[in-house]
CSV table of C-alpha atoms in Angstrom, one decimal:
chain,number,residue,atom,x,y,z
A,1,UNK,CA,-50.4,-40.7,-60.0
A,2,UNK,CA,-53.8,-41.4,-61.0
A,3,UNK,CA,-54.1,-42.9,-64.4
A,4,UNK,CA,-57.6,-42.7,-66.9
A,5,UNK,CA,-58.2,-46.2,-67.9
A,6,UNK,CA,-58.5,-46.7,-71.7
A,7,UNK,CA,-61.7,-45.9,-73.0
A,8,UNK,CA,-63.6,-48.5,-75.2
A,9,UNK,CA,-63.9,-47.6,-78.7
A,10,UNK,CA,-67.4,-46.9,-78.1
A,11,UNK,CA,-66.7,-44.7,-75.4
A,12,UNK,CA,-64.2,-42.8,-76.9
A,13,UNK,CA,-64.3,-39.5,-78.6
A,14,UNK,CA,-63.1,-40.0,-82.7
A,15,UNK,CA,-60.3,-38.1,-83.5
A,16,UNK,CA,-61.2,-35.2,-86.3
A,17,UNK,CA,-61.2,-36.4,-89.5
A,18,UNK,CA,-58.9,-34.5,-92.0
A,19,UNK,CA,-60.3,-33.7,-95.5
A,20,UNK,CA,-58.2,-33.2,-98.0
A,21,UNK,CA,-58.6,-33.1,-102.1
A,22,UNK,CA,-57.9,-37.0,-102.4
A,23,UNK,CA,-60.6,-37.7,-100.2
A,24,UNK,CA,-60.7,-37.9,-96.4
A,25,UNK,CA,-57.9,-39.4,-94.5
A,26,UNK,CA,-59.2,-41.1,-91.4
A,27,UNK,CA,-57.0,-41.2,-88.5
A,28,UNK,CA,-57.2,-44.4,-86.1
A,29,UNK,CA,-59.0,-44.1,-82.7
A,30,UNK,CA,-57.8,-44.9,-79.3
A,31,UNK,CA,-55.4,-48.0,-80.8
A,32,UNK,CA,-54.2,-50.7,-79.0
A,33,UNK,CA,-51.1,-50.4,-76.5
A,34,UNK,CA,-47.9,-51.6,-77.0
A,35,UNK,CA,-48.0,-52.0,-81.0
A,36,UNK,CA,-47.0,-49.1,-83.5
A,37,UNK,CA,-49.6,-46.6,-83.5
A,38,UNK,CA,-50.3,-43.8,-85.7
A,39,UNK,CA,-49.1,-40.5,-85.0
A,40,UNK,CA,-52.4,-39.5,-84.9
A,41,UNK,CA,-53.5,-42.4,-82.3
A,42,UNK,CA,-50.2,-42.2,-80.3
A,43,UNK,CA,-50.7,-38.4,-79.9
A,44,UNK,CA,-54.3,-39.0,-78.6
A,45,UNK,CA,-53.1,-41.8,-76.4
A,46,UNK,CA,-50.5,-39.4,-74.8
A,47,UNK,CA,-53.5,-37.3,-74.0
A,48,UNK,CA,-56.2,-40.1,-73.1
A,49,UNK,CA,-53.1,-42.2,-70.5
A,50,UNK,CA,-53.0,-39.5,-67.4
A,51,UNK,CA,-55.5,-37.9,-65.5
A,52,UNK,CA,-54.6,-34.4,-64.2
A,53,UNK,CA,-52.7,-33.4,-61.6
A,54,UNK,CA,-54.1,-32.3,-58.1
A,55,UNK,CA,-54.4,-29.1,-57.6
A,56,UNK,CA,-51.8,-27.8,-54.9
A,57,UNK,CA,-51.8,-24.1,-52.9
A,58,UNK,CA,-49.0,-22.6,-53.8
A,59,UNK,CA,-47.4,-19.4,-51.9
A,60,UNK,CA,-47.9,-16.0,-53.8
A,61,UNK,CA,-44.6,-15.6,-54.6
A,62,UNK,CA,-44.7,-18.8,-56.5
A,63,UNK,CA,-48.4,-19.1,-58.0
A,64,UNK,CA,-47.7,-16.6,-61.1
A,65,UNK,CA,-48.0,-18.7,-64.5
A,66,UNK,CA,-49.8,-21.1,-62.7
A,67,UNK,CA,-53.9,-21.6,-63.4
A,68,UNK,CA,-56.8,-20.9,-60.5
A,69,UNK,CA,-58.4,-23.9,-59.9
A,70,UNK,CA,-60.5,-21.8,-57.3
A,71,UNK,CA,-62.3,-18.5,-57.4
A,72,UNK,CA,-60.2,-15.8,-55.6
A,73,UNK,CA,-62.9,-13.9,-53.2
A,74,UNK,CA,-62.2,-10.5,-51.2
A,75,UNK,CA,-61.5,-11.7,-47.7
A,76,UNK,CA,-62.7,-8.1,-46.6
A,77,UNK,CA,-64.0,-5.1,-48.0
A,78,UNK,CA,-61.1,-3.4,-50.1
A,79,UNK,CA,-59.7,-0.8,-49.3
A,80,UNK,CA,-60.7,-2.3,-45.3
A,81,UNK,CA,-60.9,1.1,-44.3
A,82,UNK,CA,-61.6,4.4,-45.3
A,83,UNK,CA,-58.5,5.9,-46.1
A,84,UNK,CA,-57.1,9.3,-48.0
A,85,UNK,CA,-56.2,9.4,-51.3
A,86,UNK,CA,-53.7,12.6,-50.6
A,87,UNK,CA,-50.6,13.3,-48.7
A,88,UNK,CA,-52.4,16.5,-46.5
A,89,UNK,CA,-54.8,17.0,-43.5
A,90,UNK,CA,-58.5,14.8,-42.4
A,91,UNK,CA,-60.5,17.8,-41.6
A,92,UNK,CA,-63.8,17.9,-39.8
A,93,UNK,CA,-66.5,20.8,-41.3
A,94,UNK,CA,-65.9,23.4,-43.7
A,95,UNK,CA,-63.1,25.1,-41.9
A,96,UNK,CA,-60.9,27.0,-40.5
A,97,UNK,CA,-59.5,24.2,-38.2
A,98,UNK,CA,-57.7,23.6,-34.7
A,99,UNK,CA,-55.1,21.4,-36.0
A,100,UNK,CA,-54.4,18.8,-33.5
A,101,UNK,CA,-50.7,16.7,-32.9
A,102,UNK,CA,-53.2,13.6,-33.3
A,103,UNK,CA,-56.2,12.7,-33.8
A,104,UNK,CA,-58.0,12.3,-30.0
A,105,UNK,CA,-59.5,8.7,-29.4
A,106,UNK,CA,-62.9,8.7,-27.7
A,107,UNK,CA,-64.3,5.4,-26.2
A,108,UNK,CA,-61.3,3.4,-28.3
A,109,UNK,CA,-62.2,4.8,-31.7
A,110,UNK,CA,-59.9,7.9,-33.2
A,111,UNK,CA,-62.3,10.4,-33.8
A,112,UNK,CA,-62.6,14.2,-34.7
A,113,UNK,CA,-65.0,16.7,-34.1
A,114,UNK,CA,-66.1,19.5,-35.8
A,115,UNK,CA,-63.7,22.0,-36.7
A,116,UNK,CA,-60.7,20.2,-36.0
A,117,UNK,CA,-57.8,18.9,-38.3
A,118,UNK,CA,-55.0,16.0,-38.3
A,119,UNK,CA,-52.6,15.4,-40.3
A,120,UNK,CA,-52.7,12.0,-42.7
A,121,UNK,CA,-50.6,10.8,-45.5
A,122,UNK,CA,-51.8,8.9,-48.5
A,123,UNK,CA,-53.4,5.6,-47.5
A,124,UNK,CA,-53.7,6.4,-44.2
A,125,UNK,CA,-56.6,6.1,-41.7
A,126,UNK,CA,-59.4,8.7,-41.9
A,127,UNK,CA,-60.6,9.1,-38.2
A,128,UNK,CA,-64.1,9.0,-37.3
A,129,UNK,CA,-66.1,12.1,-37.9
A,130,UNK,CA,-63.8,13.7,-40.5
A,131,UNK,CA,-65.6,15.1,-43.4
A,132,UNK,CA,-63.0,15.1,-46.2
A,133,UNK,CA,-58.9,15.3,-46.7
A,134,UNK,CA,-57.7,18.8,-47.5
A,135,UNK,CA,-55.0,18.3,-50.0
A,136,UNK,CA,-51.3,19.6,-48.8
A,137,UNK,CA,-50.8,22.2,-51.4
A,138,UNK,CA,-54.6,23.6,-50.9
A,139,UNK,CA,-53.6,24.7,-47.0
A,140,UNK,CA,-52.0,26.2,-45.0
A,141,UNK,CA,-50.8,26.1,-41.5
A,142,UNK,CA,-51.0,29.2,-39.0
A,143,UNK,CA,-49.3,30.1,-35.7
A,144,UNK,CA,-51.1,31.0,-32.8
A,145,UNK,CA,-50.8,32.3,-29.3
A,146,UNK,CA,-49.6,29.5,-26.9
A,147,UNK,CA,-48.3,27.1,-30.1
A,148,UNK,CA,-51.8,26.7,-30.8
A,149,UNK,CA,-51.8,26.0,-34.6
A,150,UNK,CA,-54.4,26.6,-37.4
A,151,UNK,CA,-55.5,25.1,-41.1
A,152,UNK,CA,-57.2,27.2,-43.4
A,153,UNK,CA,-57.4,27.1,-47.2
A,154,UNK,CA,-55.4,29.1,-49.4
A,155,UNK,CA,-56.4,31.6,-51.3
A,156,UNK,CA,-55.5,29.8,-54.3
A,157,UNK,CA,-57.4,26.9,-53.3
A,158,UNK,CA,-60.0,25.0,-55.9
A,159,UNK,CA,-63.3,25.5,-55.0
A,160,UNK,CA,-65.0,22.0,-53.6
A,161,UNK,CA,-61.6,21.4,-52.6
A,162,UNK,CA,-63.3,20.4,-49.1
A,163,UNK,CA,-66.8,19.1,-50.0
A,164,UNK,CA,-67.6,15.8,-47.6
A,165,UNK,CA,-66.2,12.8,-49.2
A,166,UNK,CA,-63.1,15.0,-51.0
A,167,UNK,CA,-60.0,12.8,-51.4
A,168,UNK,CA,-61.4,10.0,-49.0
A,169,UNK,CA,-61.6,6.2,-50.5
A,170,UNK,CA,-64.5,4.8,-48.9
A,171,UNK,CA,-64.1,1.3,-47.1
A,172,UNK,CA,-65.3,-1.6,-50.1
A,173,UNK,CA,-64.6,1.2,-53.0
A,174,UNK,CA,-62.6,-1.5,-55.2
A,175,UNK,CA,-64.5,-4.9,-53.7
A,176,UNK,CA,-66.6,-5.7,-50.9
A,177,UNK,CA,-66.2,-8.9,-48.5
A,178,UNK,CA,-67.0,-12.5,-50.5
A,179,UNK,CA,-66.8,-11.0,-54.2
A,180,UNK,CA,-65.1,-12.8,-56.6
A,181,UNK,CA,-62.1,-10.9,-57.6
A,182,UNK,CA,-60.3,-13.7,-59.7
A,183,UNK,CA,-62.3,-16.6,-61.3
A,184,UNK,CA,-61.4,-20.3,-61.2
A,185,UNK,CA,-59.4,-21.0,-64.7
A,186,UNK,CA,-57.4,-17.7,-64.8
A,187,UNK,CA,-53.8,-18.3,-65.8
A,188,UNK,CA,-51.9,-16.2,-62.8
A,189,UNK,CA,-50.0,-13.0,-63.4
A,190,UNK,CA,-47.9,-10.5,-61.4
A,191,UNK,CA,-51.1,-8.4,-60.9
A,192,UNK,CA,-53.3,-11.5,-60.2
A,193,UNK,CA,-51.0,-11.8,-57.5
A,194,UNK,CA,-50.8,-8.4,-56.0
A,195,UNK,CA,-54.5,-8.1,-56.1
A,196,UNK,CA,-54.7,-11.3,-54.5
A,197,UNK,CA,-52.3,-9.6,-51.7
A,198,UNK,CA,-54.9,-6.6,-51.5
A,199,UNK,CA,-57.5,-9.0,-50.7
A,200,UNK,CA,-55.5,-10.7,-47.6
A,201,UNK,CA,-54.9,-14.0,-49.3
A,202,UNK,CA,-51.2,-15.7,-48.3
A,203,UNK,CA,-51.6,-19.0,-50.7
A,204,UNK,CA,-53.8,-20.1,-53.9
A,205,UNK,CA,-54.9,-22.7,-54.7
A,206,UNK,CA,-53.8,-23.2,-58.6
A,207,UNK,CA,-53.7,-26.9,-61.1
A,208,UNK,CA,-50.4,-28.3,-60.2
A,209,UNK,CA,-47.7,-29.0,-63.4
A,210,UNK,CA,-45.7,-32.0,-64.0
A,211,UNK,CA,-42.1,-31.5,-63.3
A,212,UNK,CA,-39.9,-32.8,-66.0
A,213,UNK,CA,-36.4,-34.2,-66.2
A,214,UNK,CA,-34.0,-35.4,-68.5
A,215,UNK,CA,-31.6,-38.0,-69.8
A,216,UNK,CA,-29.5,-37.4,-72.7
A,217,UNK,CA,-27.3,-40.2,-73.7
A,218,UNK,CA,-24.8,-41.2,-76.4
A,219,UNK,CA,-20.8,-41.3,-75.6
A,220,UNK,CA,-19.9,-39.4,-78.7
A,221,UNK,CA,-22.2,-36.5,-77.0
A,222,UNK,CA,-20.6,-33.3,-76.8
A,223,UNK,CA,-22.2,-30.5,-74.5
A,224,UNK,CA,-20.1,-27.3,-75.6
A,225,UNK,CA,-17.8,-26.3,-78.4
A,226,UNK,CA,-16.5,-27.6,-81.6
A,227,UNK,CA,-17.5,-31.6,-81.4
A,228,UNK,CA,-14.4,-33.4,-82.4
A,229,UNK,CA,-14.2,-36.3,-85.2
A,230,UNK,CA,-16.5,-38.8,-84.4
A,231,UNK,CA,-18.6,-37.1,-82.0
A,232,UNK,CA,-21.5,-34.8,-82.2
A,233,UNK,CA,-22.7,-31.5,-80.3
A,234,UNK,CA,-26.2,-32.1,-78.1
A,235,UNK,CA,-28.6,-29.8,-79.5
A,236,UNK,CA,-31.9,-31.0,-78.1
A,237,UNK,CA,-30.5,-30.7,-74.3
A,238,UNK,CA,-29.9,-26.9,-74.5
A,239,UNK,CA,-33.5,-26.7,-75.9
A,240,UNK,CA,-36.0,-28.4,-73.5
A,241,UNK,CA,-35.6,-26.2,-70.7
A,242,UNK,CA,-37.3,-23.1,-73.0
A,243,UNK,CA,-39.7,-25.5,-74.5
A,244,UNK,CA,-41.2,-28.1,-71.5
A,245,UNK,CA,-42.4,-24.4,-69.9
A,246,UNK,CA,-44.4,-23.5,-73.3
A,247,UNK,CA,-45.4,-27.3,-73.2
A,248,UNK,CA,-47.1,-26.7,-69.7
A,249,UNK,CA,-43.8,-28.4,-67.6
A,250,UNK,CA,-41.6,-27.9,-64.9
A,251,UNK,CA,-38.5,-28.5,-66.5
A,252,UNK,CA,-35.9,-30.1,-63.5
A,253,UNK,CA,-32.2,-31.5,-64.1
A,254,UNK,CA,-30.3,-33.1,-66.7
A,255,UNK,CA,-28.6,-36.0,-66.3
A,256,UNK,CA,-26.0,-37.1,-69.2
A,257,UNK,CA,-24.6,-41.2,-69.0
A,258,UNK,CA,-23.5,-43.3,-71.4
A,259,UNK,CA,-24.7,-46.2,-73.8
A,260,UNK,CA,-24.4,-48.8,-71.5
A,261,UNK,CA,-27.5,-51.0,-70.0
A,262,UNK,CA,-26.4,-50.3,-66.2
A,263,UNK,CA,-26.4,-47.0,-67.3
A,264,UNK,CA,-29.9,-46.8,-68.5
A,265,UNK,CA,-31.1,-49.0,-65.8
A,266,UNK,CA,-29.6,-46.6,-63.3
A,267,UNK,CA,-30.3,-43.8,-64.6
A,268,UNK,CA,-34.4,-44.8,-65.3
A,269,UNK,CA,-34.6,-45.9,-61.9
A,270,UNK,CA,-33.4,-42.6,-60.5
A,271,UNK,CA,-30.8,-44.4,-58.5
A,272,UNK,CA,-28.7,-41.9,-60.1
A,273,UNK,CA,-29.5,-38.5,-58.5
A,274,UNK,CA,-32.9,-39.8,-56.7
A,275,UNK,CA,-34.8,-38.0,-59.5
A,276,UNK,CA,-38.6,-38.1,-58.6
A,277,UNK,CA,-40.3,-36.0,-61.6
A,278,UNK,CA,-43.2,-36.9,-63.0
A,279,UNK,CA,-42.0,-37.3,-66.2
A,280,UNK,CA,-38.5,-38.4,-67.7
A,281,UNK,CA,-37.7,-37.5,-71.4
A,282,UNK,CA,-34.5,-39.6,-73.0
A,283,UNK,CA,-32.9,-39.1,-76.3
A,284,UNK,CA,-31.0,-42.2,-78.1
A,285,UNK,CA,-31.3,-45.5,-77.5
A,286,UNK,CA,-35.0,-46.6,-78.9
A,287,UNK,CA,-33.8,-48.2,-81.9
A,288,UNK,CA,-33.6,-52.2,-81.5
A,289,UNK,CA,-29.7,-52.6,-82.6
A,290,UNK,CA,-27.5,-53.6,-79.5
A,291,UNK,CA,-26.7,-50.7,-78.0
A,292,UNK,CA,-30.1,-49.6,-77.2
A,293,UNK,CA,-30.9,-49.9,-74.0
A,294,UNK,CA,-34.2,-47.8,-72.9
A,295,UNK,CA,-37.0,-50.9,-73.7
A,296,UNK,CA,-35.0,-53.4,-72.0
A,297,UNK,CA,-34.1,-51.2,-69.0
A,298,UNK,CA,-38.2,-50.4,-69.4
A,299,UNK,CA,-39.4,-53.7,-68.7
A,300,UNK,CA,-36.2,-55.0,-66.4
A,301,UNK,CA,-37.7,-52.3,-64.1
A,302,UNK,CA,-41.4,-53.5,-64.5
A,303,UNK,CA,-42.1,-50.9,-66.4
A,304,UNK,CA,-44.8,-51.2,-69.3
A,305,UNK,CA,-44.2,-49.9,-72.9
A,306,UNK,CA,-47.7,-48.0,-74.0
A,307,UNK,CA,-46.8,-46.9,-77.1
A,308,UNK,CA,-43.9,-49.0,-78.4
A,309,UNK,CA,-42.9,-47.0,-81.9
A,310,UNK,CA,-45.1,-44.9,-84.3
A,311,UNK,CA,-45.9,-44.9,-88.1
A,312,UNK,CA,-44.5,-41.5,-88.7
A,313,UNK,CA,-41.0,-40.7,-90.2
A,314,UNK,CA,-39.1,-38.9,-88.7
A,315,UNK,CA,-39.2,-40.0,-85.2
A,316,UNK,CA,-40.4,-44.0,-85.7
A,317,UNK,CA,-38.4,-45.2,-83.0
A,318,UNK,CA,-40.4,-43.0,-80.1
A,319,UNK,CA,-41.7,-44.9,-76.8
A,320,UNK,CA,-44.1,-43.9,-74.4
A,321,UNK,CA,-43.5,-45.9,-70.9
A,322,UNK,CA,-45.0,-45.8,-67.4
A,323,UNK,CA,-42.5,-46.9,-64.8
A,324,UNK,CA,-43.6,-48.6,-61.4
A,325,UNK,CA,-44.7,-45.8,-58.7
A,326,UNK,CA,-45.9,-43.9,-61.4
A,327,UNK,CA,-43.6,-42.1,-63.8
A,328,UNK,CA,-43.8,-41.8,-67.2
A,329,UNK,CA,-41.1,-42.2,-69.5
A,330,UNK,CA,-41.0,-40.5,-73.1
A,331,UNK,CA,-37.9,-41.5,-75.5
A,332,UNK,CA,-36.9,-39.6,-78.0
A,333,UNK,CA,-34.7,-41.0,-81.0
A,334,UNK,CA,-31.3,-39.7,-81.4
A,335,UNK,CA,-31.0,-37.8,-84.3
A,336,UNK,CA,-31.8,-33.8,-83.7
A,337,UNK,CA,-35.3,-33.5,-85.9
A,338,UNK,CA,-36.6,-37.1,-85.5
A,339,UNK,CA,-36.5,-35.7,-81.5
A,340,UNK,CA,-37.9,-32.3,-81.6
A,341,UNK,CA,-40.9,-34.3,-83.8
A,342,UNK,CA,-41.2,-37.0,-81.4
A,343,UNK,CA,-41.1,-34.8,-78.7
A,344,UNK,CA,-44.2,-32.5,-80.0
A,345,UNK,CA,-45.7,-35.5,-81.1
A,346,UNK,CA,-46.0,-37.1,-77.2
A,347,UNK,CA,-44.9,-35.1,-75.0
A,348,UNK,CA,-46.7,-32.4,-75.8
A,349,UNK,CA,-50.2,-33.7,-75.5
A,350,UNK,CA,-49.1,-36.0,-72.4
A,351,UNK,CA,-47.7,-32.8,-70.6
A,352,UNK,CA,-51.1,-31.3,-71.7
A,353,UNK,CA,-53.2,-33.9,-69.9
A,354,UNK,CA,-51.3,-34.0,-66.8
A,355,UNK,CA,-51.6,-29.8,-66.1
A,356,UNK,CA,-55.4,-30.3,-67.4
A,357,UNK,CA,-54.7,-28.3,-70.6
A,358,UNK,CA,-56.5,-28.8,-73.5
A,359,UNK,CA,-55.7,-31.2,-76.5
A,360,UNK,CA,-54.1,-29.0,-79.8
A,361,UNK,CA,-55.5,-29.9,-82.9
A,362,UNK,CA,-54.0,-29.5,-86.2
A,363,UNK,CA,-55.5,-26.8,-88.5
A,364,UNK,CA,-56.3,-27.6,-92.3
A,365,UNK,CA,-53.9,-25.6,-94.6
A,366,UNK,CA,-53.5,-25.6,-98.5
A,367,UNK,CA,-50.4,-27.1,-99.4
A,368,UNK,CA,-48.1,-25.0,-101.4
A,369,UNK,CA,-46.7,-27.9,-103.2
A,370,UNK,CA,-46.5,-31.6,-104.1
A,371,UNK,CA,-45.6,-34.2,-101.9
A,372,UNK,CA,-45.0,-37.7,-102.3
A,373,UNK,CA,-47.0,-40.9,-100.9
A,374,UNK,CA,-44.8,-42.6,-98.3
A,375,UNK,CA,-47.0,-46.0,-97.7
A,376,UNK,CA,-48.3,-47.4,-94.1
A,377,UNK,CA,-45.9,-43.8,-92.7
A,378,UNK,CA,-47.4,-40.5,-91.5
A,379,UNK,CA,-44.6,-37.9,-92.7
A,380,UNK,CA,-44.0,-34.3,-90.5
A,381,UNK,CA,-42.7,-31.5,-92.5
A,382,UNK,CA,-41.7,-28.5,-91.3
A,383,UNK,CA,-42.9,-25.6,-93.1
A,384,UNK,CA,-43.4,-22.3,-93.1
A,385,UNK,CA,-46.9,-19.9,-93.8
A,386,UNK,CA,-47.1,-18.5,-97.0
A,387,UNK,CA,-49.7,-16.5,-97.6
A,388,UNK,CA,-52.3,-18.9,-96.3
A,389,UNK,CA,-50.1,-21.5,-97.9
A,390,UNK,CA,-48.1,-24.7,-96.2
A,391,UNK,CA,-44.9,-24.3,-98.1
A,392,UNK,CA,-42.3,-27.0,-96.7
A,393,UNK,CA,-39.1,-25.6,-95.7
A,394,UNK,CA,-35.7,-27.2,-97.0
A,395,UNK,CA,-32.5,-29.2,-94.9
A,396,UNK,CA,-35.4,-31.9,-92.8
A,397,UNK,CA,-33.4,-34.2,-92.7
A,398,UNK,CA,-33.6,-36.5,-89.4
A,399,UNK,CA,-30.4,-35.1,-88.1
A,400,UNK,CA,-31.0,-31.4,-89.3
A,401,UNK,CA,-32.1,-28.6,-88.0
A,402,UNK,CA,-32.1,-25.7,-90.2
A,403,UNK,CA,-35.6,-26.4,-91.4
A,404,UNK,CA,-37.4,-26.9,-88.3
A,405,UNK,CA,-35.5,-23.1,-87.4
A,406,UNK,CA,-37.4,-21.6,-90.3
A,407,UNK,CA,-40.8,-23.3,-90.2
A,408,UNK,CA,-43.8,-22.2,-88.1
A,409,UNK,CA,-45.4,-25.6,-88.4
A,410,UNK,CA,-45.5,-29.3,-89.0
A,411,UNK,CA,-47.4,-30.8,-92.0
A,412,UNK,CA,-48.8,-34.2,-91.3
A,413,UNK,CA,-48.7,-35.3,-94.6
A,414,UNK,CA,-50.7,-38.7,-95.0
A,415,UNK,CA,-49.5,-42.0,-96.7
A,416,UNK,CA,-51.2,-41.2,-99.8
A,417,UNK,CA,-49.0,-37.7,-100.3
A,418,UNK,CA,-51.0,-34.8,-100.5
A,419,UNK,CA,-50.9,-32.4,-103.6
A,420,UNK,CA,-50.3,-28.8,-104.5
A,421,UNK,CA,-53.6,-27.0,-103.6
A,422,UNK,CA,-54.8,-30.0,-101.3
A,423,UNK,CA,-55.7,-29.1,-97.6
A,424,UNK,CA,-53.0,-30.8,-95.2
A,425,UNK,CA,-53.5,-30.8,-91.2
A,426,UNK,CA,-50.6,-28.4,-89.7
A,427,UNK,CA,-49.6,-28.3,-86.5
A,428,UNK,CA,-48.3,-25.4,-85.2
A,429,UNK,CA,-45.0,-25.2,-83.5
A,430,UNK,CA,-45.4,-24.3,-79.8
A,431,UNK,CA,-43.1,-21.4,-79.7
A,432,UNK,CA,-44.1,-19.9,-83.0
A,433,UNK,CA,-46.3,-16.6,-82.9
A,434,UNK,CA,-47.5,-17.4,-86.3
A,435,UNK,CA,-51.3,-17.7,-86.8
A,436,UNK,CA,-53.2,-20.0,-88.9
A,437,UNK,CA,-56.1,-17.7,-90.8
């Protein structure tokens, strides 16, 4: 996987400033690797680390969701033929007609001449020298001597009903040859596709995404039910399947182990299940106590740490890692919040990069109430829109969840605190419809 190499600080792009009524709170730029970065500079590093994916052609049947990364043309004119637009008779002249079992074929080419008739259904070919389609309900067909049949209107037929050109779609009506039905940059959907069909296309060629998978750890884990004393349900594993897809992800398998260190190292390597996504998300094990293994396992591998912990609570403990042959590793403390925070936080923007999306910026929103300084930490509070209002929602505690199931956003309240009426940058959940004003 291609890699973007650092920019210098002169050659990188300054991340927004955010304004707010105790002055202006100036987020880092690109910050150095391996040391604890801002939330503000890890998130831009997540962004800033990969270069995009190549694009890929993908099969119709797979390509809907997926972006054009090259125009879609006609690859004839559409419809390629003329063709009726009714279920009835191609008719040659104003009538009445010699209806004929077929349509003769003179020199190779089906043709009719005048005052003949041959029955067509809708979509079918219009022979040479018809003049129009006779709808089925405006004729009717007569017996004559010898089973010599005849075609002649109704009584009740409309007017016009067989003027030259009635009922027939010309060849090129909806696109000719070379035009550009779909543009570069469209985002694929199950019409995109069929009209992609219609124009004789088999593949496209479409930005590739980064396939994701997962290692949850933790002995006490508990994946159904009730957990017992001592253990604790897995709530972030039933999650990331719904969100890596809004995040601009593949999501693959799961892969549960314990706390152990040949654990981790197995599972990292992918010796495991021969996992080769191009990203691996782990929760637990990125604090430093004993039985956290994912840094060690990290560099044991020859792996290198690129963002090694981040000034924001909750979520401190997160790690941003590029393992050898190209994968990147994104861990996720343990406790429910701190990882859904963490996770928005880098893998969103990496995921981002990698599927050439664009980098999400925080919106400036009046805070609906007081918070506290919290010194050298960036704090994430989930909250909810109030009438054009950040109000923070309550139960945020690390291991909660209730209050990032109410909010729409995240505040990112800086070290200084923020107060009532002051603008704060939000961050919008990813799967929240709400809109910032």
């Amino acid at each position: 996987m291609l890699r973007r190499s650092p920019p210098d600080q002169e050659g990188k792009a300054s991340l927004p400033q955010q304004e707010t009524d105790i002055g202006i709170y100036r987020p880092s730029t690109f910050e150095g690797l391996g040391v604890t970065t801002s939330w503000w500079g890890a998130r831009q590093i997540a962004f800033d680390y990969p270069a995009p994916l190549a694009s890929i052609a993908l099969p119709l049947t797979s390509a809907v969701g997926f972006t054009l990364t090259s125009d879609v043309d006609a690859l004839q004119d559409l419809p390629h033929y003329a063709a009726s637009a009714m279920d009835g008779w191609s008719v040659s002249g104003s009538g009445p007609w010699l209806l004929v079992p077929h349509a003769p074929r003179q020199g190779g080419i089906t043709e009719l001449k005048e005052g003949q008739a041959v029955a067509v259904f809708t979509g079918g070919l219009i022979p040479k020298g018809a003049t129009a389609v006779l709808r089925e309900e405006s004729g009717q067909v007569l017996e004559g001597a010898a089973s010599v049949r005849h075609l002649s209107l109704r009584p009740e037929a409309k007017l016009g009903e067989t003027l030259p050109g009635s009922h027939i779609r010309p060849a090129g009506e909806e696109s000719h040859a070379g035009e550009v039905l779909i543009p570069a940059g469209t985002v694929l959907t199950p019409a995109h596709v069929a009209l992609a069909a219609a124009a004789g296309h088999n593949e496209l060629q479409v930005q590739n995404k980064p396939t994701v998978d997962f290692v949850l750890t933790g002995s006490e884990l508990s994946t159904s039910g009730r957990p017992g004393p001592g253990q604790f349900r897995d709530t972030i594993g039933p999650a990331l399947g719904s969100i890596i897809p809004q995040l601009g992800g593949i999501p693959k398998g799961q892969l549960h182990i314990g706390d152990s260190y040949d654990d981790w190292l197995s599972a990292l390597s992918g010796s495991a299940d021969g996992r080769n996504s191009d990203v691996t998300i782990t929760t637990g094990g990125t604090s430093r106590s004993a039985t956290d293994h994912l840094r060690t396992a990290i560099t044991d591998l020859g792996g290198n740490l690129l963002i090694d912990g981040i000034a924001m609570r909750p979520g401190h403990p997160a790690v941003l890692a590029e393992l050898p042959g190209g994968r990147l590793v994104v861990g996720l403390p343990g406790n429910p919040l701190a990882a859904m925070v963490a996770l928005i936080t880098l893998a969103e923007p990496l995921l981002a990069a990698l599927a050439n999306k664009p980098f999400r910026p925080t919106d400036l929103v009046a805070s609906g109430k007081d918070l506290d300084p919290f010194p050298d930490q960036t704090r994430l509070v989930p909250c909810s829109l109030v009438q054009k209002q950040a109000m923070p929602t309550s139960y945020t505690g690390p291991g909660m969840m209730r209050g990032l199931a109410q909010a729409d956003g995240l505040m990112v309240v800086p070290p200084n605190g923020i107060r009532a009426g002051g603008l704060v940058p939000v961050l919008l959940l990813p799967w929240t419809s709400t809109q910032i004003q």
